[in-house]
Amino acid sequence: MYRFLLLFACLSALLSTSPPADATPGPASSIPVEHFLDLEAFGTLKISPDGRHIAATVPHDDRVVLVVLRREDMKQTAAVNIEKNGIVSGFWWANDRQLLYKVATRHGPLDHPVSNPYLYMVDVDGNPRPVNKNEPMWLVDRLKDDEHHVLVSLGSSRRYGVGRVDLRTGKIKAQKVSWPAHANSTYYLDNAAQVRGVRGYMNNEMYPRLWVMDGAGEWQETNNENAGDDAQYIVGFSADNSRAYLMAERRTGTDEFLEMDLATLKTRPLLRNPRVDAFNTLSSPVHGGIIAVVYLDGKPRLEYVAPEDRHAVELKKLARAFPNAYVYPTSYALDGELGVYQVSSDLDPGEYYLVDHANGKAHFLAARSERLDPRQMSPTQVVRFKARDGMEIEGFLTVPKDRPAGTPGALVVMPHGGPIGVFDRWGFDSEVQLLASRGYAVLKVNFRGSGNYGKAFREAGHRQWGGKMQDDLTDATRWTIAEGIAAPGRICLYGSSYGAYASMMGLIREPELYACGIGNVGVYDMPQLYREESVGSRFSRSYMDEVLGSSDLASISPPSLARAIRVPVLLGAGGDDRTAPPHHTRSMRRALHSAGVPVEMKIYGEEGHGYFDKANQLDWANRVLNMLDRTIGRGRGQGQPEPN
């Protein structure tokens, strides 16, 4: 259970330190590659309701564990270990002495975690255990005025709805309410812990409906996507519970933030960013009402719903104190006087501060990384350009800080994975900073199909694998040349998962534009991908038909088109990857070899979708740097490939 005691023994020393001393740092190129890989001493920190303890997630190899620390001296009081490939995917203070947490499994750092349906708990002095070992459940309200009970959403085939759980015994008392929907529903509770909304399915419908309780206590259907309504869901309530706040996904443009009068169920538009969707909301720790909406509009920014709320005012003060960073509250003590805030930026993976709102003082708690100095990092700027059909595309450009202004140089274009609904964002990226430290500018592109820019933008990527999504990457690359950022002939593509596919397709469609291609844990064989992903349910088949298509897939399949590639290629894969099985990489390698294309391939034994083992991470990073150096770096035209 506690095989990481040595790791946890170091936490008190790490947490009690102050930020690094003010010494002049050396050049970024002098930072060892390992320092960019050994990040995230902590994931998230949260303070207990009484302010006496702090809980933290701790990444360690293939898992993410949970520890509890006494705030007075930062000594560890409890630790929760997780099995292989397991992560603590979420945690919440139930009361002063107990934490609730969820567990998920992921096969590789790039894999999408699969949640365990059960809810677990641990005391501040240890003893991790299931809340109820027989009932799947999800926390919906911790009932801050009741230390012995929480409200949960029940998820078994025989039991659904909202239940009240006794944390002392695990016994569940289901609420006797006639729900308008059945299993697989989401329940929305107001700040008095009363269910005011339900979003779920009737019969075997493809899309959900939304019901809201009106002022007379009756359930009314307010939204039905099956009838053509825009999707809507509740994100919170006002301090006095008289209004609900909803997000509406519009057919064109970005999502809209709505306010609903719960007496009449009438809605009115409240906020809408012209470029991006709302990312999340922030609530008051005292009354629970929404105080702000977060938008990732280039850099993160907040729109205040309750600008005069005390904690909204305090958040504005902190944002002014850290003008070039994003300040985000992770948790508060019950009375709201103590708060833990994460401060992060493109140059810093994040530091945690404990803020005492009563006296206005902030105390440094911990840094997510102690091995990288923000002063050595290269800034990331938000860029926007028009694609060939006029659609605006947003990206994030990092140019090495020591590159003279106006000097074109080597560039790595890094398409993200997914691709549908996934998006890159402004912030710290260790791999980008590693490349920048070695002299490479890096461009990340939110091509059509990406999330965050509205439904129409996302759906514009449907059936555009190798098509318009690829055009956006090409147009982004040509934009960097026109702007004097990239030097022609010194540009490479490097991506993971779908990004690996896009990297190969870029070499195929634009053989004169790129000098190399790197594909990591990629999917390449499109007919095979369709067969693998469309089995299991009608929803799977329908989704693949919608986003990929089912006809003429060989025409967008890189192994079938490998003869068009004229530059060196590096491929990597995990031998136990269940998201992008390694046969995709082997198929790509065979096709390239048959076409006479210089290709290196490395498959890492028991790794999954990405690499957990530090030695494998370092080996892959060095292979990437070697490929870039030989093709677009200082050693281009020289050197030898890494052995397979």
mmCIF file of N, CA and C in Angstrom, residues 91-168:
data_model
loop_
_atom_site.group_PDB
_atom_site.id
_atom_site.type_symbol
_atom_site.label_atom_id
_atom_site.label_comp_id
_atom_site.label_asym_id
_atom_site.label_seq_id
_atom_site.Cartn_x
_atom_site.Cartn_y
_atom_site.Cartn_z
ATOM 1 N N PHE A 91 -10.384 14.545 -6.611
ATOM 2 C CA PHE A 91 -10.536 14.396 -5.162
ATOM 3 C C PHE A 91 -11.173 15.642 -4.578
ATOM 4 N N TRP A 92 -11.906 15.431 -3.449
ATOM 5 C CA TRP A 92 -12.679 16.498 -2.821
ATOM 6 C C TRP A 92 -12.687 16.277 -1.312
ATOM 7 N N TRP A 93 -12.578 17.339 -0.564
ATOM 8 C CA TRP A 93 -12.720 17.243 0.881
ATOM 9 C C TRP A 93 -14.197 17.049 1.215
ATOM 10 N N ALA A 94 -14.511 15.960 1.939
ATOM 11 C CA ALA A 94 -15.890 15.721 2.385
ATOM 12 C C ALA A 94 -16.167 16.476 3.671
ATOM 13 N N ASN A 95 -15.154 16.597 4.516
ATOM 14 C CA ASN A 95 -15.244 17.304 5.787
ATOM 15 C C ASN A 95 -13.816 17.582 6.254
ATOM 16 N N ASP A 96 -13.656 18.019 7.498
ATOM 17 C CA ASP A 96 -12.327 18.376 7.986
ATOM 18 C C ASP A 96 -11.369 17.196 8.034
ATOM 19 N N ARG A 97 -11.909 15.976 8.145
ATOM 20 C CA ARG A 97 -11.073 14.812 8.419
ATOM 21 C C ARG A 97 -11.073 13.764 7.311
ATOM 22 N N GLN A 98 -11.871 13.936 6.269
ATOM 23 C CA GLN A 98 -11.993 12.886 5.262
ATOM 24 C C GLN A 98 -11.993 13.455 3.846
ATOM 25 N N LEU A 99 -11.323 12.715 2.957
ATOM 26 C CA LEU A 99 -11.272 13.042 1.533
ATOM 27 C C LEU A 99 -12.025 11.988 0.744
ATOM 28 N N LEU A 100 -12.708 12.420 -0.302
ATOM 29 C CA LEU A 100 -13.295 11.511 -1.279
ATOM 30 C C LEU A 100 -12.455 11.590 -2.548
ATOM 31 N N TYR A 101 -12.342 10.457 -3.256
ATOM 32 C CA TYR A 101 -11.563 10.486 -4.490
ATOM 33 C C TYR A 101 -12.066 9.441 -5.476
ATOM 34 N N LYS A 102 -11.783 9.701 -6.755
ATOM 35 C CA LYS A 102 -12.102 8.777 -7.841
ATOM 36 C C LYS A 102 -10.801 8.258 -8.444
ATOM 37 N N VAL A 103 -10.880 7.064 -8.999
ATOM 38 C CA VAL A 103 -9.722 6.405 -9.588
ATOM 39 C C VAL A 103 -10.027 6.088 -11.049
ATOM 40 N N ALA A 104 -9.025 6.188 -11.899
ATOM 41 C CA ALA A 104 -9.164 5.835 -13.316
ATOM 42 C C ALA A 104 -7.917 5.083 -13.755
ATOM 43 N N THR A 105 -8.013 4.462 -14.922
ATOM 44 C CA THR A 105 -6.894 3.722 -15.501
ATOM 45 C C THR A 105 -6.529 4.345 -16.840
ATOM 46 N N ARG A 106 -5.238 4.469 -17.090
ATOM 47 C CA ARG A 106 -4.783 4.957 -18.386
ATOM 48 C C ARG A 106 -3.537 4.166 -18.783
ATOM 49 N N HIS A 107 -3.453 3.806 -20.031
ATOM 50 C CA HIS A 107 -2.324 3.046 -20.553
ATOM 51 C C HIS A 107 -1.430 3.985 -21.360
ATOM 52 N N GLY A 108 -0.694 4.815 -20.624
ATOM 53 C CA GLY A 108 0.176 5.791 -21.249
ATOM 54 C C GLY A 108 -0.264 7.203 -20.919
ATOM 55 N N PRO A 109 0.680 8.148 -20.821
ATOM 56 C CA PRO A 109 0.338 9.525 -20.444
ATOM 57 C C PRO A 109 -0.549 10.251 -21.444
ATOM 58 N N LEU A 110 -0.607 9.777 -22.704
ATOM 59 C CA LEU A 110 -1.466 10.414 -23.707
ATOM 60 C C LEU A 110 -2.816 9.724 -23.832
ATOM 61 N N ASP A 111 -3.023 8.658 -23.050
ATOM 62 C CA ASP A 111 -4.255 7.889 -23.129
ATOM 63 C C ASP A 111 -5.387 8.610 -22.408
ATOM 64 N N HIS A 112 -6.618 8.387 -22.876
ATOM 65 C CA HIS A 112 -7.787 8.945 -22.199
ATOM 66 C C HIS A 112 -8.137 8.054 -21.014
ATOM 67 N N PRO A 113 -8.137 8.587 -19.783
ATOM 68 C CA PRO A 113 -8.401 7.743 -18.616
ATOM 69 C C PRO A 113 -9.815 7.142 -18.639
ATOM 70 N N VAL A 114 -9.903 5.882 -18.211
ATOM 71 C CA VAL A 114 -11.184 5.191 -18.076
ATOM 72 C C VAL A 114 -11.515 5.126 -16.590
ATOM 73 N N SER A 115 -12.622 5.725 -16.205
ATOM 74 C CA SER A 115 -12.939 5.894 -14.788
ATOM 75 C C SER A 115 -13.448 4.608 -14.148
ATOM 76 N N ASN A 116 -12.972 4.355 -12.949
ATOM 77 C CA ASN A 116 -13.557 3.326 -12.090
ATOM 78 C C ASN A 116 -14.882 3.874 -11.569
ATOM 79 N N PRO A 117 -15.962 3.102 -11.599
ATOM 80 C CA PRO A 117 -17.263 3.666 -11.223
ATOM 81 C C PRO A 117 -17.455 3.901 -9.732
ATOM 82 N N TYR A 118 -16.546 3.421 -8.895
ATOM 83 C CA TYR A 118 -16.757 3.515 -7.448
ATOM 84 C C TYR A 118 -16.125 4.774 -6.872
ATOM 85 N N LEU A 119 -16.640 5.191 -5.717
ATOM 86 C CA LEU A 119 -16.141 6.351 -4.997
ATOM 87 C C LEU A 119 -15.365 5.855 -3.774
ATOM 88 N N TYR A 120 -14.204 6.476 -3.521
ATOM 89 C CA TYR A 120 -13.345 6.043 -2.431
ATOM 90 C C TYR A 120 -13.155 7.175 -1.423
ATOM 91 N N MET A 121 -12.668 6.814 -0.231
ATOM 92 C CA MET A 121 -12.431 7.806 0.808
ATOM 93 C C MET A 121 -11.168 7.451 1.579
ATOM 94 N N VAL A 122 -10.563 8.465 2.202
ATOM 95 C CA VAL A 122 -9.412 8.263 3.066
ATOM 96 C C VAL A 122 -9.465 9.311 4.165
ATOM 97 N N ASP A 123 -9.099 8.908 5.384
ATOM 98 C CA ASP A 123 -9.030 9.839 6.502
ATOM 99 C C ASP A 123 -7.713 10.609 6.444
ATOM 100 N N VAL A 124 -7.606 11.709 7.168
ATOM 101 C CA VAL A 124 -6.383 12.495 7.144
ATOM 102 C C VAL A 124 -5.212 11.737 7.758
ATOM 103 N N ASP A 125 -5.509 10.671 8.525
ATOM 104 C CA ASP A 125 -4.440 9.844 9.071
ATOM 105 C C ASP A 125 -4.376 8.476 8.403
ATOM 106 N N GLY A 126 -4.975 8.337 7.224
ATOM 107 C CA GLY A 126 -4.856 7.106 6.441
ATOM 108 C C GLY A 126 -6.142 6.308 6.342
ATOM 109 N N ASN A 127 -6.007 5.021 6.000
ATOM 110 C CA ASN A 127 -7.103 4.068 5.839
ATOM 111 C C ASN A 127 -7.939 4.332 4.585
ATOM 112 N N PRO A 128 -7.338 4.228 3.380
ATOM 113 C CA PRO A 128 -8.130 4.361 2.140
ATOM 114 C C PRO A 128 -9.063 3.177 1.969
ATOM 115 N N ARG A 129 -10.292 3.444 1.458
ATOM 116 C CA ARG A 129 -11.310 2.400 1.336
ATOM 117 C C ARG A 129 -12.437 2.879 0.440
ATOM 118 N N PRO A 130 -13.243 1.948 -0.104
ATOM 119 C CA PRO A 130 -14.427 2.372 -0.864
ATOM 120 C C PRO A 130 -15.478 2.972 0.073
ATOM 121 N N VAL A 131 -16.211 3.937 -0.436
ATOM 122 C CA VAL A 131 -17.341 4.459 0.330
ATOM 123 C C VAL A 131 -18.406 3.375 0.455
ATOM 124 N N ASN A 132 -18.663 2.710 -0.659
ATOM 125 C CA ASN A 132 -19.577 1.569 -0.692
ATOM 126 C C ASN A 132 -19.076 0.651 -1.801
ATOM 127 N N LYS A 133 -18.620 -0.543 -1.439
ATOM 128 C CA LYS A 133 -17.954 -1.421 -2.405
ATOM 129 C C LYS A 133 -18.906 -2.075 -3.392
ATOM 130 N N ASN A 134 -20.215 -1.888 -3.204
ATOM 131 C CA ASN A 134 -21.188 -2.550 -4.072
ATOM 132 C C ASN A 134 -21.908 -1.613 -5.028
ATOM 133 N N GLU A 135 -21.792 -0.297 -4.801
ATOM 134 C CA GLU A 135 -22.590 0.653 -5.573
ATOM 135 C C GLU A 135 -21.720 1.644 -6.341
ATOM 136 N N PRO A 136 -21.778 1.655 -7.668
ATOM 137 C CA PRO A 136 -21.124 2.725 -8.429
ATOM 138 C C PRO A 136 -21.760 4.066 -8.084
ATOM 139 N N MET A 137 -20.940 5.104 -7.931
ATOM 140 C CA MET A 137 -21.486 6.414 -7.572
ATOM 141 C C MET A 137 -20.502 7.515 -7.912
ATOM 142 N N TRP A 138 -21.049 8.715 -8.072
ATOM 143 C CA TRP A 138 -20.268 9.911 -8.345
ATOM 144 C C TRP A 138 -20.731 11.017 -7.404
ATOM 145 N N LEU A 139 -19.799 11.762 -6.854
ATOM 146 C CA LEU A 139 -20.142 12.836 -5.926
ATOM 147 C C LEU A 139 -20.867 13.963 -6.655
ATOM 148 N N VAL A 140 -21.971 14.437 -6.072
ATOM 149 C CA VAL A 140 -22.654 15.600 -6.645
ATOM 150 C C VAL A 140 -22.734 16.763 -5.659
ATOM 151 N N ASP A 141 -22.664 16.491 -4.345
ATOM 152 C CA ASP A 141 -22.669 17.569 -3.361
ATOM 153 C C ASP A 141 -22.096 17.045 -2.052
ATOM 154 N N ARG A 142 -21.154 17.760 -1.473
ATOM 155 C CA ARG A 142 -20.525 17.273 -0.249
ATOM 156 C C ARG A 142 -21.258 17.718 1.020
ATOM 157 N N LEU A 143 -22.335 18.475 0.900
ATOM 158 C CA LEU A 143 -23.151 18.896 2.045
ATOM 159 C C LEU A 143 -22.267 19.506 3.131
ATOM 160 N N LYS A 144 -21.818 20.717 2.896
ATOM 161 C CA LYS A 144 -20.805 21.328 3.756
ATOM 162 C C LYS A 144 -21.266 21.551 5.195
ATOM 163 N N ASP A 145 -22.584 21.509 5.440
ATOM 164 C CA ASP A 145 -23.087 21.662 6.806
ATOM 165 C C ASP A 145 -23.362 20.323 7.480
ATOM 166 N N ASP A 146 -23.008 19.226 6.822
ATOM 167 C CA ASP A 146 -23.235 17.884 7.362
ATOM 168 C C ASP A 146 -21.955 17.070 7.175
ATOM 169 N N GLU A 147 -21.198 16.870 8.258
ATOM 170 C CA GLU A 147 -19.900 16.215 8.130
ATOM 171 C C GLU A 147 -19.994 14.714 7.915
ATOM 172 N N HIS A 148 -21.164 14.111 8.109
ATOM 173 C CA HIS A 148 -21.282 12.662 8.019
ATOM 174 C C HIS A 148 -21.917 12.162 6.725
ATOM 175 N N HIS A 149 -22.453 13.047 5.899
ATOM 176 C CA HIS A 149 -23.165 12.610 4.701
ATOM 177 C C HIS A 149 -22.740 13.415 3.481
ATOM 178 N N VAL A 150 -22.864 12.794 2.292
ATOM 179 C CA VAL A 150 -22.704 13.471 1.008
ATOM 180 C C VAL A 150 -23.811 12.990 0.084
ATOM 181 N N LEU A 151 -24.057 13.759 -0.957
ATOM 182 C CA LEU A 151 -25.013 13.347 -1.979
ATOM 183 C C LEU A 151 -24.255 12.827 -3.192
ATOM 184 N N VAL A 152 -24.734 11.724 -3.753
ATOM 185 C CA VAL A 152 -24.076 11.099 -4.893
ATOM 186 C C VAL A 152 -25.089 10.794 -5.982
ATOM 187 N N SER A 153 -24.580 10.684 -7.185
ATOM 188 C CA SER A 153 -25.366 10.185 -8.311
ATOM 189 C C SER A 153 -25.112 8.692 -8.402
ATOM 190 N N LEU A 154 -26.177 7.894 -8.409
ATOM 191 C CA LEU A 154 -26.061 6.440 -8.442
ATOM 192 C C LEU A 154 -26.074 5.959 -9.879
ATOM 193 N N GLY A 155 -25.255 4.947 -10.164
ATOM 194 C CA GLY A 155 -25.081 4.578 -11.564
ATOM 195 C C GLY A 155 -25.179 3.108 -11.873
ATOM 196 N N SER A 156 -25.813 2.296 -11.030
ATOM 197 C CA SER A 156 -25.945 0.880 -11.357
ATOM 198 C C SER A 156 -27.211 0.644 -12.179
ATOM 199 N N SER A 157 -27.297 -0.544 -12.781
ATOM 200 C CA SER A 157 -28.461 -0.863 -13.607
ATOM 201 C C SER A 157 -29.724 -1.018 -12.768
ATOM 202 N N ARG A 158 -29.567 -1.286 -11.483
ATOM 203 C CA ARG A 158 -30.737 -1.496 -10.626
ATOM 204 C C ARG A 158 -31.070 -0.281 -9.779
ATOM 205 N N ARG A 159 -30.180 0.708 -9.789
ATOM 206 C CA ARG A 159 -30.372 1.850 -8.915
ATOM 207 C C ARG A 159 -29.832 3.097 -9.582
ATOM 208 N N TYR A 160 -30.649 4.115 -9.691
ATOM 209 C CA TYR A 160 -30.190 5.352 -10.288
ATOM 210 C C TYR A 160 -30.868 6.514 -9.595
ATOM 211 N N GLY A 161 -30.390 7.710 -9.877
ATOM 212 C CA GLY A 161 -30.918 8.889 -9.207
ATOM 213 C C GLY A 161 -29.899 9.456 -8.252
ATOM 214 N N VAL A 162 -30.356 10.202 -7.267
ATOM 215 C CA VAL A 162 -29.492 10.824 -6.279
ATOM 216 C C VAL A 162 -29.706 10.142 -4.934
ATOM 217 N N GLY A 163 -28.607 9.813 -4.281
ATOM 218 C CA GLY A 163 -28.679 9.162 -2.981
ATOM 219 C C GLY A 163 -27.884 9.915 -1.931
ATOM 220 N N ARG A 164 -28.278 9.738 -0.686
ATOM 221 C CA ARG A 164 -27.590 10.328 0.466
ATOM 222 C C ARG A 164 -26.770 9.224 1.128
ATOM 223 N N VAL A 165 -25.457 9.388 1.201
ATOM 224 C CA VAL A 165 -24.566 8.351 1.698
ATOM 225 C C VAL A 165 -24.047 8.731 3.083
ATOM 226 N N ASP A 166 -24.123 7.777 4.005
ATOM 227 C CA ASP A 166 -23.548 7.939 5.335
ATOM 228 C C ASP A 166 -22.084 7.506 5.255
ATOM 229 N N LEU A 167 -21.168 8.440 5.442
ATOM 230 C CA LEU A 167 -19.752 8.135 5.313
ATOM 231 C C LEU A 167 -19.241 7.219 6.420
ATOM 232 N N ARG A 168 -19.986 7.094 7.499
ATOM 233 C CA ARG A 168 -19.566 6.214 8.588
ATOM 234 C C ARG A 168 -19.873 4.755 8.285
#
